[in-house]
């Protein structure tokens, strides 16, 4: 089976790595091809992850880069179509919910190539979020829907996806976390980790300023480290906020960090304040309290079972919930079913039965 695996943006790399390792155990059955769309291209958003996660260099690099949603999606589609017409595949595997995921799916579906979506069925219910649109389109067109939690299965059934296409296999991102946890270790001392990159949080000055005002209060009690996503760095500079923040005594702004440093920081943190989807899951797997700076989440299992609390974007809530953790300790939670390091194995076993 010739499988074209598509990655484009930072959170895709942790998800594809365990699948690529698993196909290699069956060399007579699978011929994997790795396509990198180039949605993320900075060394510390891409190459560093390939090295640390031991992902082989991509077989094909599409070099699409940044752009508006339509531009980025269209560029991936044009290049993917050329590739899949020239070199037909038996299956296209896409992961997550980024523009590259949706673009590759549309192209494969129109060429009548089956699509497997890894991390299917997540829904925030918020269509102003670009990822939500990507998830809905990708799932509607996929033939194999591999899910990380039973709520995702339910979402898919509600949207009319036949039960036979839905496979609850667990979380490939946690496969990677469990494999590299010992190597990454954990940072010492008392500190919190901050990450922000959602357009709804960073693209509007008023919203971003409100979130930062809460961080300013928290850093007086707890040193904070903040690896800054390029989108956010751009906005902080554009809004004239970067200079001021870099003078806060207890907040360390830094360049985006690689996977191992990220894991090391998360594992030792007192609290993580984030709007990342992946970090909500990683903190739950590590048993570290997470405050999610959003009004909703497509990953409710991290709240109902894990260590996650939704705090929205208001100063009062963020500070209030952080104080609770600093005075009483945060949620401990439990690790959801099948977040056990064997999700990629389950996926590959399912594909072998095809
Ligand atoms: C994308 C995903 C988001 C994911 C995030 C993780 C979509 C719609 N969004 O958001 O789901 O959580 O990746 O990082 O696919 N930039 C650089 N260097 C890079 C990449 C981006 O400087 O290597 C800057 C560019 O100014 C670019 C901006 O960041 O315009 C946004 O990049 P883009 O890929 O469009 O979206 P993200 O915000 O990274």
Tab-separated table of C-alpha atoms and ligand atoms in Angstrom:
chain	number	residue	atom	x	y	z
A	1	UNK	CA	0.000	0.000	0.000
A	2	UNK	CA	1.480	3.316	-1.065
A	3	UNK	CA	0.615	5.844	1.642
A	4	UNK	CA	1.148	9.566	1.158
A	5	UNK	CA	1.479	11.187	4.604
A	6	UNK	CA	0.941	14.936	4.750
A	7	UNK	CA	2.403	17.370	7.284
A	8	UNK	CA	2.676	21.143	7.181
A	9	UNK	CA	2.638	22.870	10.551
A	10	UNK	CA	4.354	22.384	13.893
A	11	UNK	CA	1.674	20.318	15.678
A	12	UNK	CA	1.567	17.839	12.772
A	13	UNK	CA	5.107	16.607	13.311
A	14	UNK	CA	4.522	14.939	16.710
A	15	UNK	CA	1.503	13.169	15.224
A	16	UNK	CA	3.117	11.738	12.097
A	17	UNK	CA	6.351	10.563	13.780
A	18	UNK	CA	4.896	7.474	15.519
A	19	UNK	CA	2.990	6.448	12.379
A	20	UNK	CA	6.133	6.563	10.249
A	21	UNK	CA	7.922	4.388	12.804
A	22	UNK	CA	5.057	1.919	12.840
A	23	UNK	CA	4.810	1.528	9.028
A	24	UNK	CA	8.502	0.657	9.008
A	25	UNK	CA	7.755	-2.495	10.995
A	26	UNK	CA	5.889	-3.832	7.956
A	27	UNK	CA	8.148	-3.008	5.008
A	28	UNK	CA	6.500	-5.593	2.757
A	29	UNK	CA	3.091	-4.047	3.250
A	30	UNK	CA	3.592	-0.283	3.318
A	31	UNK	CA	5.411	2.172	1.088
A	32	UNK	CA	5.171	5.464	2.986
A	33	UNK	CA	5.864	8.783	1.278
A	34	UNK	CA	6.239	11.901	3.433
A	35	UNK	CA	5.032	15.230	2.037
A	36	UNK	CA	5.814	18.508	3.851
A	37	UNK	CA	3.677	21.341	2.515
A	38	UNK	CA	5.971	24.034	3.939
A	39	UNK	CA	3.154	25.820	5.813
A	40	UNK	CA	5.668	26.234	8.637
A	41	UNK	CA	9.210	26.855	7.451
A	42	UNK	CA	11.274	28.545	10.221
A	43	UNK	CA	14.007	26.210	11.500
A	44	UNK	CA	12.566	26.239	15.021
A	45	UNK	CA	9.011	25.597	13.764
A	46	UNK	CA	9.950	22.701	11.469
A	47	UNK	CA	13.524	21.324	10.947
A	48	UNK	CA	14.252	21.155	14.656
A	49	UNK	CA	11.163	18.973	15.114
A	50	UNK	CA	12.207	16.631	12.313
A	51	UNK	CA	15.582	16.140	14.003
A	52	UNK	CA	14.328	15.705	17.556
A	53	UNK	CA	11.455	13.429	16.564
A	54	UNK	CA	13.722	11.447	14.202
A	55	UNK	CA	11.421	11.984	11.249
A	56	UNK	CA	13.178	11.219	7.946
A	57	UNK	CA	13.567	14.215	5.635
A	58	UNK	CA	10.389	14.694	3.574
A	59	UNK	CA	10.300	12.894	0.225
A	60	UNK	CA	8.497	15.890	-1.223
A	61	UNK	CA	8.547	19.517	-0.069
A	62	UNK	CA	5.808	21.723	-1.516
A	63	UNK	CA	7.183	25.027	-0.213
A	64	UNK	CA	3.823	26.813	0.104
A	65	UNK	CA	4.793	29.120	3.002
A	66	UNK	CA	2.529	31.731	4.612
A	67	UNK	CA	-0.450	33.557	3.144
A	68	UNK	CA	-4.133	34.236	3.653
A	69	UNK	CA	-6.296	31.182	4.287
A	70	UNK	CA	-7.392	30.989	0.664
A	71	UNK	CA	-3.867	31.489	-0.662
A	72	UNK	CA	-2.300	28.920	1.615
A	73	UNK	CA	-5.052	26.350	1.067
A	74	UNK	CA	-5.041	26.884	-2.690
A	75	UNK	CA	-1.271	26.566	-2.981
A	76	UNK	CA	-1.311	23.259	-1.098
A	77	UNK	CA	-4.160	22.028	-3.320
A	78	UNK	CA	-2.427	22.912	-6.578
A	79	UNK	CA	0.835	21.248	-5.544
A	80	UNK	CA	-0.840	18.191	-3.997
A	81	UNK	CA	-2.891	17.632	-7.131
A	82	UNK	CA	0.213	17.665	-9.331
A	83	UNK	CA	1.903	15.225	-6.997
A	84	UNK	CA	-0.980	12.778	-6.679
A	85	UNK	CA	-1.675	12.821	-10.420
A	86	UNK	CA	1.983	12.143	-11.234
A	87	UNK	CA	2.374	9.531	-8.507
A	88	UNK	CA	-0.941	7.963	-7.538
A	89	UNK	CA	-1.304	6.691	-3.981
A	90	UNK	CA	-3.488	4.039	-2.377
A	91	UNK	CA	-4.167	6.175	0.690
A	92	UNK	CA	-3.545	9.734	1.884
A	93	UNK	CA	-3.018	10.170	5.634
A	94	UNK	CA	-3.657	13.598	7.153
A	95	UNK	CA	-3.320	14.637	10.799
A	96	UNK	CA	-4.810	17.398	12.942
A	97	UNK	CA	-6.703	20.438	11.734
A	98	UNK	CA	-4.386	22.866	9.994
A	99	UNK	CA	-4.922	24.345	6.528
A	100	UNK	CA	-2.569	21.775	4.981
A	101	UNK	CA	-4.731	18.964	6.406
A	102	UNK	CA	-7.927	20.216	4.801
A	103	UNK	CA	-6.296	21.159	1.492
A	104	UNK	CA	-4.698	17.736	1.006
A	105	UNK	CA	-7.975	16.032	1.899
A	106	UNK	CA	-10.023	17.916	-0.687
A	107	UNK	CA	-7.527	17.066	-3.424
A	108	UNK	CA	-7.337	13.367	-2.529
A	109	UNK	CA	-11.115	13.058	-2.283
A	110	UNK	CA	-11.585	14.546	-5.774
A	111	UNK	CA	-9.006	12.132	-7.183
A	112	UNK	CA	-10.963	9.317	-5.496
A	113	UNK	CA	-8.016	8.387	-3.274
A	114	UNK	CA	-9.134	7.211	0.170
A	115	UNK	CA	-8.233	9.532	3.057
A	116	UNK	CA	-7.418	8.614	6.645
A	117	UNK	CA	-7.815	11.447	9.156
A	118	UNK	CA	-5.851	11.035	12.361
A	119	UNK	CA	-7.403	13.059	15.217
A	120	UNK	CA	-10.861	13.094	13.660
A	121	UNK	CA	-14.100	14.239	15.267
A	122	UNK	CA	-12.849	17.032	17.514
A	123	UNK	CA	-15.328	19.914	17.608
A	124	UNK	CA	-15.180	23.196	19.493
A	125	UNK	CA	-18.595	24.214	18.170
A	126	UNK	CA	-16.999	27.535	17.226
A	127	UNK	CA	-16.925	28.135	13.487
A	128	UNK	CA	-15.083	31.434	13.851
A	129	UNK	CA	-12.045	29.261	14.539
A	130	UNK	CA	-10.312	28.389	11.247
A	131	UNK	CA	-9.404	24.929	12.551
A	132	UNK	CA	-13.086	24.111	13.137
A	133	UNK	CA	-13.816	24.616	9.444
A	134	UNK	CA	-10.801	22.483	8.573
A	135	UNK	CA	-11.995	19.707	10.905
A	136	UNK	CA	-15.542	19.631	9.531
A	137	UNK	CA	-14.442	19.537	5.881
A	138	UNK	CA	-11.696	16.973	6.503
A	139	UNK	CA	-13.967	14.624	8.423
A	140	UNK	CA	-16.796	14.883	5.895
A	141	UNK	CA	-14.441	13.704	3.138
A	142	UNK	CA	-12.434	11.062	5.024
A	143	UNK	CA	-12.816	7.302	4.718
A	144	UNK	CA	-11.007	6.348	7.916
A	145	UNK	CA	-11.691	8.546	10.946
A	146	UNK	CA	-9.246	7.782	13.729
A	147	UNK	CA	-10.341	9.376	17.006
A	148	UNK	CA	-8.613	10.215	20.288
A	149	UNK	CA	-11.650	10.086	22.598
A	150	UNK	CA	-15.238	8.780	22.609
A	151	UNK	CA	-16.739	12.300	22.453
A	152	UNK	CA	-15.188	12.614	18.999
A	153	UNK	CA	-16.927	9.403	17.887
A	154	UNK	CA	-20.202	10.885	19.064
A	155	UNK	CA	-19.622	14.142	17.170
A	156	UNK	CA	-19.000	12.195	13.980
A	157	UNK	CA	-22.050	9.986	14.369
A	158	UNK	CA	-24.155	13.089	14.954
A	159	UNK	CA	-22.878	14.483	11.653
A	160	UNK	CA	-24.011	11.336	9.892
A	161	UNK	CA	-20.652	9.575	9.456
A	162	UNK	CA	-21.270	5.809	9.254
A	163	UNK	CA	-20.076	4.003	12.389
A	164	UNK	CA	-17.958	1.626	10.273
A	165	UNK	CA	-15.634	4.472	9.292
A	166	UNK	CA	-14.967	5.588	12.874
A	167	UNK	CA	-12.113	3.996	14.821
A	168	UNK	CA	-11.329	5.004	18.401
A	169	UNK	CA	-7.570	4.401	18.553
A	170	UNK	CA	-6.201	6.906	21.075
A	171	UNK	CA	-3.762	9.769	20.802
A	172	UNK	CA	-0.689	9.646	18.555
A	173	UNK	CA	0.617	12.911	20.030
A	174	UNK	CA	0.838	11.104	23.360
A	175	UNK	CA	2.692	8.197	21.671
A	176	UNK	CA	5.438	10.718	20.964
A	177	UNK	CA	5.279	12.249	24.437
A	178	UNK	CA	5.641	8.894	26.158
A	179	UNK	CA	8.501	7.856	23.898
A	180	UNK	CA	10.523	11.008	24.578
A	181	UNK	CA	9.531	11.919	28.136
A	182	UNK	CA	12.576	10.371	29.799
A	183	UNK	CA	14.986	11.895	27.290
A	184	UNK	CA	13.400	15.336	27.702
A	185	UNK	CA	13.478	15.285	31.525
A	186	UNK	CA	11.925	18.128	33.482
A	187	UNK	CA	13.051	21.626	34.383
A	188	UNK	CA	13.726	22.365	38.041
A	189	UNK	CA	12.302	25.170	40.129
A	190	UNK	CA	8.953	26.880	40.387
A	191	UNK	CA	7.649	28.490	37.194
A	192	UNK	CA	4.752	28.667	34.798
A	193	UNK	CA	4.730	28.262	31.014
A	194	UNK	CA	2.789	30.553	28.681
A	195	UNK	CA	1.987	30.071	25.000
A	196	UNK	CA	-0.433	32.065	22.859
A	197	UNK	CA	-1.038	31.963	19.132
A	198	UNK	CA	-4.763	31.723	18.327
A	199	UNK	CA	-5.814	34.521	15.980
A	200	UNK	CA	-8.801	35.236	18.282
A	201	UNK	CA	-6.393	35.916	21.180
A	202	UNK	CA	-3.493	37.667	19.509
A	203	UNK	CA	-4.805	39.449	16.437
A	204	UNK	CA	-6.885	42.054	18.313
A	205	UNK	CA	-5.077	44.513	20.507
A	206	UNK	CA	-7.844	44.775	23.133
A	207	UNK	CA	-8.051	41.004	23.687
A	208	UNK	CA	-4.290	40.541	23.742
A	209	UNK	CA	-3.812	43.442	26.166
A	210	UNK	CA	-6.382	41.985	28.558
A	211	UNK	CA	-4.655	38.576	28.566
A	212	UNK	CA	-1.256	40.206	29.083
A	213	UNK	CA	-2.574	42.256	32.002
A	214	UNK	CA	-3.432	38.965	33.724
A	215	UNK	CA	0.014	37.529	32.981
A	216	UNK	CA	1.559	40.664	34.461
A	217	UNK	CA	-0.208	39.996	37.773
A	218	UNK	CA	0.681	36.293	37.771
A	219	UNK	CA	4.380	36.874	37.048
A	220	UNK	CA	4.610	38.818	40.298
A	221	UNK	CA	3.911	35.530	42.141
A	222	UNK	CA	5.342	32.973	39.752
A	223	UNK	CA	8.150	33.339	37.206
A	224	UNK	CA	6.795	32.759	33.696
A	225	UNK	CA	8.533	31.517	30.562
A	226	UNK	CA	6.894	32.439	27.273
A	227	UNK	CA	8.184	30.907	24.024
A	228	UNK	CA	6.605	33.256	21.503
A	229	UNK	CA	4.988	31.932	18.313
A	230	UNK	CA	5.956	33.996	15.217
A	231	UNK	CA	2.346	35.175	14.721
A	232	UNK	CA	2.275	36.466	18.297
A	233	UNK	CA	5.730	38.038	18.110
A	234	UNK	CA	4.561	39.934	15.038
A	235	UNK	CA	1.449	41.228	16.801
A	236	UNK	CA	3.263	42.166	20.021
A	237	UNK	CA	5.677	44.261	17.991
A	238	UNK	CA	2.943	45.728	15.776
A	239	UNK	CA	0.896	46.784	18.842
A	240	UNK	CA	3.973	48.235	20.579
A	241	UNK	CA	3.717	45.748	23.491
A	242	UNK	CA	6.957	43.796	23.053
A	243	UNK	CA	9.286	46.425	24.568
A	244	UNK	CA	7.210	46.814	27.695
A	245	UNK	CA	6.843	43.089	28.251
A	246	UNK	CA	10.521	42.452	27.863
A	247	UNK	CA	11.026	44.711	30.918
A	248	UNK	CA	8.771	42.630	33.224
A	249	UNK	CA	11.186	41.187	35.760
A	250	UNK	CA	9.681	37.722	36.080
A	251	UNK	CA	8.632	36.974	32.517
A	252	UNK	CA	11.055	35.494	30.054
A	253	UNK	CA	10.171	36.006	26.397
A	254	UNK	CA	11.954	33.557	24.140
A	255	UNK	CA	12.018	32.189	20.616
A	256	UNK	CA	9.809	29.131	19.941
A	257	UNK	CA	11.476	26.067	21.460
A	258	UNK	CA	11.900	22.575	20.016
A	259	UNK	CA	9.878	19.544	21.059
A	260	UNK	CA	12.241	18.308	23.774
A	261	UNK	CA	12.582	21.707	25.443
A	262	UNK	CA	8.845	22.181	25.271
A	263	UNK	CA	8.228	18.826	26.926
A	264	UNK	CA	10.900	19.540	29.525
A	265	UNK	CA	9.282	22.891	30.358
A	266	UNK	CA	5.766	21.447	30.539
A	267	UNK	CA	6.788	18.486	32.688
A	268	UNK	CA	8.284	20.659	35.437
A	269	UNK	CA	5.736	23.498	35.380
A	270	UNK	CA	3.506	24.528	38.277
A	271	UNK	CA	0.921	25.672	35.761
A	272	UNK	CA	0.658	26.046	31.993
A	273	UNK	CA	-1.331	28.954	30.532
A	274	UNK	CA	-2.028	28.328	26.868
A	275	UNK	CA	-4.391	28.473	23.929
A	276	UNK	CA	-2.726	25.528	22.198
A	277	UNK	CA	-4.722	22.378	21.468
A	278	UNK	CA	-1.722	20.078	21.767
A	279	UNK	CA	-0.621	21.469	25.118
A	280	UNK	CA	-4.059	20.857	26.620
A	281	UNK	CA	-3.470	17.187	25.830
A	282	UNK	CA	0.193	17.082	26.821
A	283	UNK	CA	-0.473	18.621	30.247
A	284	UNK	CA	-3.270	16.106	30.833
A	285	UNK	CA	-0.896	13.252	29.947
A	286	UNK	CA	1.755	14.704	32.295
A	287	UNK	CA	-0.668	15.485	35.158
A	288	UNK	CA	0.287	19.179	35.099
A	289	UNK	CA	-2.457	21.802	35.674
A	290	UNK	CA	-3.408	23.697	32.533
A	291	UNK	CA	-5.420	26.910	32.220
A	292	UNK	CA	-6.731	27.224	28.687
A	293	UNK	CA	-7.123	30.813	27.570
A	294	UNK	CA	-10.189	30.157	25.409
A	295	UNK	CA	-13.957	30.084	25.878
A	296	UNK	CA	-14.300	26.586	24.428
A	297	UNK	CA	-12.282	23.511	23.612
A	298	UNK	CA	-12.524	20.782	21.002
A	299	UNK	CA	-10.785	18.541	23.543
A	300	UNK	CA	-13.363	18.289	26.376
A	301	UNK	CA	-11.840	15.077	27.738
A	302	UNK	CA	-8.897	17.173	28.992
A	303	UNK	CA	-11.397	19.062	31.167
A	304	UNK	CA	-13.676	16.209	32.267
A	305	UNK	CA	-10.869	13.701	32.928
A	306	UNK	CA	-7.615	15.617	32.723
A	307	UNK	CA	-5.957	18.635	34.305
A	308	UNK	CA	-7.419	21.320	32.063
A	309	UNK	CA	-9.623	24.273	33.078
A	310	UNK	CA	-11.138	26.687	30.561
A	311	UNK	CA	-10.582	30.243	31.774
A	312	UNK	CA	-11.542	32.387	28.799
A	313	UNK	CA	-9.779	35.661	28.142
A	314	UNK	CA	-10.886	37.909	31.005
A	315	UNK	CA	-8.291	39.265	33.408
A	316	UNK	CA	-10.312	38.320	36.493
A	317	UNK	CA	-10.840	34.671	35.531
A	318	UNK	CA	-7.279	34.039	34.442
A	319	UNK	CA	-5.830	35.582	37.594
A	320	UNK	CA	-8.469	33.940	39.832
A	321	UNK	CA	-7.871	30.419	38.499
A	322	UNK	CA	-4.094	30.869	38.565
A	323	UNK	CA	-4.300	31.956	42.223
A	324	UNK	CA	-6.284	28.821	43.067
A	325	UNK	CA	-3.516	26.687	41.623
A	326	UNK	CA	-0.768	28.662	43.343
A	327	UNK	CA	-2.454	28.413	46.729
A	328	UNK	CA	-4.082	24.984	46.625
A	329	UNK	CA	-2.478	23.100	43.757
A	330	UNK	CA	-4.344	22.397	40.545
A	331	UNK	CA	-6.377	19.560	39.089
A	332	UNK	CA	-4.530	16.254	38.949
A	333	UNK	CA	-6.945	14.325	36.782
A	334	UNK	CA	-6.405	11.001	35.078
A	335	UNK	CA	-5.033	10.039	31.698
A	336	UNK	CA	-7.805	9.291	29.158
A	337	UNK	CA	-8.284	5.827	27.691
A	338	UNK	CA	-5.816	4.820	24.953
A	339	UNK	CA	-3.483	7.727	25.601
A	340	UNK	CA	-1.024	4.955	26.253
A	341	UNK	CA	1.681	5.128	23.607
A	342	UNK	CA	0.023	2.603	21.286
A	343	UNK	CA	-2.285	4.698	19.136
A	344	UNK	CA	-0.096	4.433	16.020
A	345	UNK	CA	-0.012	0.652	16.437
A	346	UNK	CA	-3.813	0.551	16.504
A	347	UNK	CA	-4.025	2.710	13.398
A	348	UNK	CA	-1.577	0.599	11.433
A	349	UNK	CA	-3.311	-2.632	12.490
A	350	UNK	CA	-6.563	-1.185	11.209
A	351	UNK	CA	-4.959	-0.264	7.863
A	352	UNK	CA	-3.418	-3.736	7.536
A	353	UNK	CA	-6.880	-5.310	7.714
A	354	UNK	CA	-8.006	-3.235	4.741
B	1	LIG	C1	-1.160	27.173	12.327
B	1	LIG	C2	-2.477	26.413	12.370
B	1	LIG	C3	-2.917	26.227	13.807
B	1	LIG	C4	-1.841	25.612	14.651
B	1	LIG	C5	-0.582	26.444	14.524
B	1	LIG	C6	0.564	25.880	15.318
B	1	LIG	C7	-4.028	26.828	10.498
B	1	LIG	C8	-5.279	27.511	10.104
B	1	LIG	N1	-3.533	27.157	11.700
B	1	LIG	O1	-1.399	28.482	12.837
B	1	LIG	O2	-4.054	25.380	13.829
B	1	LIG	O3	-2.259	25.563	15.992
B	1	LIG	O4	-0.211	26.493	13.129
B	1	LIG	O5	1.694	26.707	15.215
B	1	LIG	O6	-3.527	26.017	9.751
B	1	LIG	N2	5.164	32.244	10.493
B	1	LIG	C9	6.508	32.373	10.512
B	1	LIG	N3	7.280	31.256	10.362
B	1	LIG	C10	6.747	30.021	10.189
B	1	LIG	C11	5.354	29.896	10.175
B	1	LIG	C12	4.565	31.007	10.326
B	1	LIG	O7	7.037	33.458	10.657
B	1	LIG	O8	7.512	29.043	10.092
B	1	LIG	C13	4.316	33.446	10.697
B	1	LIG	C14	3.912	34.104	9.409
B	1	LIG	O9	3.846	35.459	9.630
B	1	LIG	C15	2.506	33.568	9.183
B	1	LIG	C16	1.992	33.446	10.605
B	1	LIG	O10	3.132	33.065	11.365
B	1	LIG	O11	1.727	34.384	8.394
B	1	LIG	C17	0.906	32.438	10.765
B	1	LIG	O12	1.283	31.174	10.252
B	1	LIG	P1	0.148	30.140	9.735
B	1	LIG	O13	0.749	28.843	9.346
B	1	LIG	O14	-0.731	30.805	8.750
B	1	LIG	O15	-0.764	29.943	11.008
B	1	LIG	P2	-0.396	29.684	12.546
B	1	LIG	O16	-0.868	30.843	13.327
B	1	LIG	O17	1.002	29.221	12.727
